Structure formats: C-alpha cells, structure tokens
Amino acid sequence: FARGLCQDYNKTRANETEKRNEILHKLFAYCGKNVWIEPPLTLAMGNTVTIGDGTYINSNLTLVDDYKISIGKNVLIAPNVTISTTNHPLHYKARMHGEMYCKEVVIEDYVWIGSNVVICAGVTIGKGSVIGAGSVVTRDIPPMSLAVGVPCKVLREITDEDLKDFEPIPNMD
C-alpha cells in the first residue's frame, strides 16, 4: 500500500499540489500543514512517520521506517538524506535469518539537516540543531547544536550571536 502511494507521489508534477497533499495525508501517520516534499521519496511503511507543520524536504529522502520516525515542525531537510530506524546485529551468526531490531528516530522542531546526511536508528536530534552535510548521526544531538562529521559530533552551541551573521537575500525586483 505505502510503496504504491509513494510511487504515485513520485509521478506527480510540481503544480499538482492538491494531489501531492492528498497522497501525503494517506501515506503518513500524520502530515501537518504546509509540508512540502520534493520527489523522489522512498519509504517502506509510511504509517510509522509523522511530519510537523511547515516542514520542507528536498529531493531523494529515503526513510527506512520499520518503526517510528517523528519529524517536527519547520524542519529543513536537504537532498539525499537517509533516516533509518532499522539495524542488524553486529555478529553474522545473529543475522543468519535476517534478524534486525528497530529504534525510534526523533527530529525535533526547527532542525536543519544538510545534504547527504545519514541518521541512524535510535537517534534524537534536538530542537534548533543543524547537522552539516555528509554527516553520519549515530548518537543523540542536543538542542541548539551545530554538529558535523563521520561520526557526527557537536562542534558548538548555536547562540543569539549567530543571528548577527545573518544577511537576508537582497530583493531581486
């Protein structure tokens, strides 16, 4: 069911906003208002995923959603991100018959996830944090943190000082 809906979504055109929203609301356990997901989208279950209001997800999101994935409100997800709730035992004898285990992934409100990030099972990314491009997130990231790398590590706290560096895009009119 979910994979078919996902395929239908991926075949929509950018101007088919109503059709896209209809599919997203059938696909996910919860999908908030003003959510935009740029195709292609890949997932298995759909009904294990919640997405908050105002979230923007760029192209090629892969959800390994055998268990719960919670994406907060006003989250930004760049292209080519993978979020996985599923893992396999380390020792090969414990994987002989496809054994696996799942842990919830939580992405809190106002998080920005850069391109080509992998978020592993059991991770929570705290409110307002930024995950740098190419990172592999294997453990929790506290709120308001800039974190990067493989494995992903916190570089520093994000503070009001970071507001001073903000330069709005000039009006092109």
mmCIF file of C-alpha atoms in Angstrom:
data_model
loop_
_atom_site.group_PDB
_atom_site.id
_atom_site.type_symbol
_atom_site.label_atom_id
_atom_site.label_comp_id
_atom_site.label_asym_id
_atom_site.label_seq_id
_atom_site.Cartn_x
_atom_site.Cartn_y
_atom_site.Cartn_z
ATOM 1 C CA PHE A 1 0.000 0.000 0.000
ATOM 2 C CA ALA A 2 2.610 2.562 1.090
ATOM 3 C CA ARG A 3 5.033 1.783 -1.710
ATOM 4 C CA GLY A 4 2.270 2.218 -4.294
ATOM 5 C CA LEU A 5 1.294 5.584 -2.802
ATOM 6 C CA CYS A 6 4.948 6.575 -2.786
ATOM 7 C CA GLN A 7 5.244 5.676 -6.469
ATOM 8 C CA ASP A 8 2.099 7.717 -7.198
ATOM 9 C CA TYR A 9 3.589 10.677 -5.322
ATOM 10 C CA ASN A 10 6.855 10.447 -7.239
ATOM 11 C CA LYS A 11 4.940 10.617 -10.548
ATOM 12 C CA THR A 12 3.192 13.889 -9.681
ATOM 13 C CA ARG A 13 4.121 17.196 -11.254
ATOM 14 C CA ALA A 14 5.212 20.210 -9.196
ATOM 15 C CA ASN A 15 1.953 22.055 -9.922
ATOM 16 C CA GLU A 16 -0.190 19.170 -8.628
ATOM 17 C CA THR A 17 -0.086 20.485 -5.063
ATOM 18 C CA GLU A 18 -3.546 19.259 -4.090
ATOM 19 C CA LYS A 19 -2.866 15.748 -5.386
ATOM 20 C CA ARG A 20 0.500 15.662 -3.576
ATOM 21 C CA ASN A 21 -1.072 16.766 -0.281
ATOM 22 C CA GLU A 22 -3.808 14.161 -0.630
ATOM 23 C CA ILE A 23 -1.249 11.383 -1.114
ATOM 24 C CA LEU A 24 0.944 12.581 1.799
ATOM 25 C CA HIS A 25 -2.029 12.570 4.163
ATOM 26 C CA LYS A 26 -2.855 8.978 3.154
ATOM 27 C CA LEU A 27 0.777 7.882 3.277
ATOM 28 C CA PHE A 28 1.896 9.132 6.708
ATOM 29 C CA ALA A 29 0.501 8.600 10.216
ATOM 30 C CA TYR A 30 0.393 12.407 10.441
ATOM 31 C CA CYS A 31 1.368 15.101 7.966
ATOM 32 C CA GLY A 32 0.973 18.713 9.085
ATOM 33 C CA LYS A 33 0.000 21.834 7.159
ATOM 34 C CA ASN A 34 2.297 23.387 4.559
ATOM 35 C CA VAL A 35 4.559 20.338 4.271
ATOM 36 C CA TRP A 36 6.498 20.157 1.005
ATOM 37 C CA ILE A 37 8.369 17.039 -0.067
ATOM 38 C CA GLU A 38 10.254 17.205 -3.341
ATOM 39 C CA PRO A 39 10.186 13.833 -5.168
ATOM 40 C CA PRO A 40 11.576 11.281 -5.311
ATOM 41 C CA LEU A 41 10.631 9.920 -1.909
ATOM 42 C CA THR A 42 11.456 6.347 -0.872
ATOM 43 C CA LEU A 43 9.934 4.504 2.099
ATOM 44 C CA ALA A 44 8.527 1.155 3.174
ATOM 45 C CA MET A 45 5.711 1.722 5.669
ATOM 46 C CA GLY A 46 4.659 5.382 5.774
ATOM 47 C CA ASN A 47 2.204 4.883 8.635
ATOM 48 C CA THR A 48 5.086 4.949 11.134
ATOM 49 C CA VAL A 49 6.074 8.524 10.174
ATOM 50 C CA THR A 50 4.820 11.871 11.480
ATOM 51 C CA ILE A 51 5.779 15.238 9.963
ATOM 52 C CA GLY A 52 5.001 18.604 11.569
ATOM 53 C CA ASP A 53 3.690 21.825 10.035
ATOM 54 C CA GLY A 54 5.871 23.879 7.722
ATOM 55 C CA THR A 55 8.494 21.220 7.091
ATOM 56 C CA TYR A 56 10.388 21.316 3.785
ATOM 57 C CA ILE A 57 12.064 18.161 2.481
ATOM 58 C CA ASN A 58 14.193 18.327 -0.642
ATOM 59 C CA SER A 59 14.620 15.534 -3.199
ATOM 60 C CA ASN A 60 15.637 11.941 -2.605
ATOM 61 C CA LEU A 61 14.653 11.386 1.027
ATOM 62 C CA THR A 62 14.921 7.713 2.000
ATOM 63 C CA LEU A 63 13.034 6.553 5.094
ATOM 64 C CA VAL A 64 13.819 3.093 6.459
ATOM 65 C CA ASP A 65 10.660 3.354 8.511
ATOM 66 C CA ASP A 66 10.081 -0.074 10.010
ATOM 67 C CA TYR A 67 9.483 1.786 13.280
ATOM 68 C CA LYS A 68 8.567 5.341 14.351
ATOM 69 C CA ILE A 69 10.117 8.412 12.735
ATOM 70 C CA SER A 70 8.992 11.780 14.126
ATOM 71 C CA ILE A 71 9.923 14.879 12.145
ATOM 72 C CA GLY A 72 8.986 18.119 13.911
ATOM 73 C CA LYS A 73 7.626 21.395 12.617
ATOM 74 C CA ASN A 74 9.595 23.819 10.438
ATOM 75 C CA VAL A 75 12.320 21.250 9.776
ATOM 76 C CA LEU A 76 14.535 21.673 6.705
ATOM 77 C CA ILE A 77 15.923 18.524 5.086
ATOM 78 C CA ALA A 78 18.361 18.933 2.180
ATOM 79 C CA PRO A 79 18.714 16.489 -0.753
ATOM 80 C CA ASN A 80 19.847 12.866 -0.420
ATOM 81 C CA VAL A 81 19.109 12.264 3.266
ATOM 82 C CA THR A 82 18.536 8.786 4.745
ATOM 83 C CA ILE A 83 16.739 8.242 8.054
ATOM 84 C CA SER A 84 16.779 4.656 9.330
ATOM 85 C CA THR A 85 15.039 3.099 12.319
ATOM 86 C CA THR A 86 16.374 -0.348 11.484
ATOM 87 C CA ASN A 87 19.640 -2.064 12.322
ATOM 88 C CA HIS A 88 21.042 -5.571 12.285
ATOM 89 C CA PRO A 89 23.098 -7.440 14.884
ATOM 90 C CA LEU A 90 26.855 -6.953 14.610
ATOM 91 C CA HIS A 91 27.800 -10.635 14.657
ATOM 92 C CA TYR A 92 26.984 -12.567 11.489
ATOM 93 C CA LYS A 93 25.611 -15.552 13.436
ATOM 94 C CA ALA A 94 22.936 -13.273 14.836
ATOM 95 C CA ARG A 95 21.943 -12.141 11.285
ATOM 96 C CA MET A 96 21.734 -15.546 9.623
ATOM 97 C CA HIS A 97 17.965 -15.353 9.107
ATOM 98 C CA GLY A 98 17.566 -11.626 8.537
ATOM 99 C CA GLU A 99 17.346 -10.707 12.211
ATOM 100 C CA MET A 100 17.001 -6.985 12.857
ATOM 101 C CA TYR A 101 15.958 -4.527 15.505
ATOM 102 C CA CYS A 102 14.395 -1.094 15.334
ATOM 103 C CA LYS A 103 14.655 2.083 17.396
ATOM 104 C CA GLU A 104 12.695 5.321 17.050
ATOM 105 C CA VAL A 105 14.232 8.377 15.361
ATOM 106 C CA VAL A 106 13.134 11.838 16.526
ATOM 107 C CA ILE A 107 13.947 15.075 14.735
ATOM 108 C CA GLU A 108 12.679 17.933 16.874
ATOM 109 C CA ASP A 109 11.319 21.304 15.667
ATOM 110 C CA TYR A 110 13.424 23.815 13.677
ATOM 111 C CA VAL A 111 16.204 21.353 12.808
ATOM 112 C CA TRP A 112 18.169 21.787 9.565
ATOM 113 C CA ILE A 113 19.713 18.647 8.092
ATOM 114 C CA GLY A 114 22.326 19.150 5.343
ATOM 115 C CA SER A 115 22.738 17.188 2.108
ATOM 116 C CA ASN A 116 23.831 13.542 2.143
ATOM 117 C CA VAL A 117 23.247 13.022 5.863
ATOM 118 C CA VAL A 118 22.529 9.567 7.318
ATOM 119 C CA ILE A 119 20.582 9.424 10.591
ATOM 120 C CA CYS A 120 20.834 6.051 12.328
ATOM 121 C CA ALA A 121 18.354 4.122 14.465
ATOM 122 C CA GLY A 122 17.645 5.408 17.956
ATOM 123 C CA VAL A 123 18.856 8.991 17.378
ATOM 124 C CA THR A 124 17.177 12.177 18.622
ATOM 125 C CA ILE A 125 18.226 15.494 17.100
ATOM 126 C CA GLY A 126 17.356 18.340 19.471
ATOM 127 C CA LYS A 127 15.317 21.454 18.682
ATOM 128 C CA GLY A 128 17.044 24.061 16.526
ATOM 129 C CA SER A 129 20.131 21.990 15.755
ATOM 130 C CA VAL A 130 21.989 21.958 12.435
ATOM 131 C CA ILE A 131 23.551 18.787 11.021
ATOM 132 C CA GLY A 132 26.316 19.503 8.491
ATOM 133 C CA ALA A 133 26.353 17.996 5.011
ATOM 134 C CA GLY A 134 27.729 14.475 4.713
ATOM 135 C CA SER A 135 27.397 13.668 8.415
ATOM 136 C CA VAL A 136 26.527 10.240 9.819
ATOM 137 C CA VAL A 137 24.499 10.725 13.004
ATOM 138 C CA THR A 138 24.960 7.717 15.292
ATOM 139 C CA ARG A 139 24.035 9.298 18.649
ATOM 140 C CA ASP A 140 21.774 11.990 20.072
ATOM 141 C CA ILE A 141 22.479 15.648 19.279
ATOM 142 C CA PRO A 142 21.435 18.167 21.971
ATOM 143 C CA PRO A 143 19.191 21.135 21.150
ATOM 144 C CA MET A 144 20.710 24.245 19.531
ATOM 145 C CA SER A 145 23.889 22.468 18.414
ATOM 146 C CA LEU A 146 25.975 22.632 15.247
ATOM 147 C CA ALA A 147 27.105 19.067 14.603
ATOM 148 C CA VAL A 148 29.129 17.638 11.709
ATOM 149 C CA GLY A 149 31.272 14.711 10.647
ATOM 150 C CA VAL A 150 31.573 10.964 10.449
ATOM 151 C CA PRO A 151 30.640 10.080 13.069
ATOM 152 C CA CYS A 152 28.693 13.279 13.709
ATOM 153 C CA LYS A 153 29.962 15.309 16.671
ATOM 154 C CA VAL A 154 28.850 18.584 18.205
ATOM 155 C CA LEU A 155 31.149 21.456 17.200
ATOM 156 C CA ARG A 156 29.472 24.139 19.252
ATOM 157 C CA GLU A 157 26.244 25.562 20.602
ATOM 158 C CA ILE A 158 24.113 27.785 18.362
ATOM 159 C CA THR A 159 23.506 31.100 20.182
ATOM 160 C CA ASP A 160 21.950 34.513 19.548
ATOM 161 C CA GLU A 161 25.409 35.597 18.327
ATOM 162 C CA ASP A 162 24.635 33.556 15.204
ATOM 163 C CA LEU A 163 21.801 35.968 14.392
ATOM 164 C CA LYS A 164 24.393 38.695 13.749
ATOM 165 C CA ASP A 165 25.877 36.809 10.793
ATOM 166 C CA PHE A 166 22.527 36.561 9.028
ATOM 167 C CA GLU A 167 22.289 38.568 5.814
ATOM 168 C CA PRO A 168 18.900 38.417 4.109
ATOM 169 C CA ILE A 169 18.832 37.743 0.379
ATOM 170 C CA PRO A 170 18.511 41.088 -1.445
ATOM 171 C CA ASN A 171 15.249 41.768 -3.251
ATOM 172 C CA MET A 172 15.778 40.938 -6.936
ATOM 173 C CA ASP A 173 12.974 43.235 -8.192
#
